[in-house]
JSON list of C-alpha atoms in Angstrom, two decimals:
[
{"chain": "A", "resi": 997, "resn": "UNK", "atom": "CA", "xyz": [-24.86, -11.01, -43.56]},
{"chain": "A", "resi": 998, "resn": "UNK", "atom": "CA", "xyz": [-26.08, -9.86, -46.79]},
{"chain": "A", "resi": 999, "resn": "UNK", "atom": "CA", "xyz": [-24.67, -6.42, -47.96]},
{"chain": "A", "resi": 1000, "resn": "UNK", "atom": "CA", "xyz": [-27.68, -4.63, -49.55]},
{"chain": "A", "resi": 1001, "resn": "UNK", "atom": "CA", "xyz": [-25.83, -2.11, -52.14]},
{"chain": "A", "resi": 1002, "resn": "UNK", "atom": "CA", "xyz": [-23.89, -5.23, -53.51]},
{"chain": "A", "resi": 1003, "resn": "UNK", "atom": "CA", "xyz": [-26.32, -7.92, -52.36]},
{"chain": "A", "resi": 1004, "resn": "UNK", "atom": "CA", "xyz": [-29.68, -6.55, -53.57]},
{"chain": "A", "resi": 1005, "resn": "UNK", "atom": "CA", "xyz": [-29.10, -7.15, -57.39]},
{"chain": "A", "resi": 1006, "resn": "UNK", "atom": "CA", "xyz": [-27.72, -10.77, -56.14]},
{"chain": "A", "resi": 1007, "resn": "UNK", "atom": "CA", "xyz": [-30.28, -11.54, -53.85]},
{"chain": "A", "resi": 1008, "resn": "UNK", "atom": "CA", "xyz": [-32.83, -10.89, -57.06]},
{"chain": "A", "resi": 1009, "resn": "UNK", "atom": "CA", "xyz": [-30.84, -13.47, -59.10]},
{"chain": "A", "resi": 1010, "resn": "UNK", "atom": "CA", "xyz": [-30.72, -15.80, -56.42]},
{"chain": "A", "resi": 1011, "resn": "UNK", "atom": "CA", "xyz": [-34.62, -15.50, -56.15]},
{"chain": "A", "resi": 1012, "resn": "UNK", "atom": "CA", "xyz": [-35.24, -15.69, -59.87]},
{"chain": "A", "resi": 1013, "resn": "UNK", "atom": "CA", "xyz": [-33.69, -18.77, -60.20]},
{"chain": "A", "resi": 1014, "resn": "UNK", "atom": "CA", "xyz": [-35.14, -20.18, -56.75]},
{"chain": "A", "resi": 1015, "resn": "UNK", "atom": "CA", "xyz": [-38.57, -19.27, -58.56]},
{"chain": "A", "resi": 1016, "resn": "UNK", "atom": "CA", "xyz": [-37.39, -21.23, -61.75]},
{"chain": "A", "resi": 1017, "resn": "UNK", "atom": "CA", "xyz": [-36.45, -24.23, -59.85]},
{"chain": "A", "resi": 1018, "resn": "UNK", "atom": "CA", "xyz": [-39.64, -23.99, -57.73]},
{"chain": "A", "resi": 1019, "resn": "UNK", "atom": "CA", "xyz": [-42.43, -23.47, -61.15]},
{"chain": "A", "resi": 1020, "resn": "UNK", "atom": "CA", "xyz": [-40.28, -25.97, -63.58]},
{"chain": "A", "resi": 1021, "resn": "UNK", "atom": "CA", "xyz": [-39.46, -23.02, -65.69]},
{"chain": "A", "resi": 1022, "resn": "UNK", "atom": "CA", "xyz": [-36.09, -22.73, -67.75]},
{"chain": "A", "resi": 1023, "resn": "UNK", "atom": "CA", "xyz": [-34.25, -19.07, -66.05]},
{"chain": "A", "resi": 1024, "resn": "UNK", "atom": "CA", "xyz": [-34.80, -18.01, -70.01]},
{"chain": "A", "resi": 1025, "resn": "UNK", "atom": "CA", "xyz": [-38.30, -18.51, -70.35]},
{"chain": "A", "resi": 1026, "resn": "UNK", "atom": "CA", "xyz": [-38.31, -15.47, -67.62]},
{"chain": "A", "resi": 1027, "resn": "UNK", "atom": "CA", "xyz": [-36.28, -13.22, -69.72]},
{"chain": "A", "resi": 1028, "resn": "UNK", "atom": "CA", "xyz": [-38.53, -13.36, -73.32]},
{"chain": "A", "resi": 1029, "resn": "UNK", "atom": "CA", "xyz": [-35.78, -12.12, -76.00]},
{"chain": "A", "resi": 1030, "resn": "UNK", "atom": "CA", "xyz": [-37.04, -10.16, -79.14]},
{"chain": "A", "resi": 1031, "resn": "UNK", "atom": "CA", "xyz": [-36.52, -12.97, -81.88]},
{"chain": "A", "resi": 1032, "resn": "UNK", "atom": "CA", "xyz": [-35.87, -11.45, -85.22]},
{"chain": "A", "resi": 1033, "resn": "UNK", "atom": "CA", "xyz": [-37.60, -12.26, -87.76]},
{"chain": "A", "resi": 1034, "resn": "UNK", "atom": "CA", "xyz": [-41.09, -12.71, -85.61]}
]
């Protein structure tokens, strides 16, 4: 059902954000941005 060359980056989305949901954790917090200034 799932079509791997198209599928495989959305599957990884899908399974970050089912990790966020599961641990609490704001989708951001996975993805640390360089803050200027810091």
């Amino acid at each position: 059902m799932i079509k791997m060359e198209q599928g495989s980056a959305n599957f990884t989305i899908a399974t970050l954000v089912a990790a966020s949901v599961a641990y609490k954790v704001p989708l951001r917090d996975l993805f640390p941005e360089e803050e200027p200034g810091t």
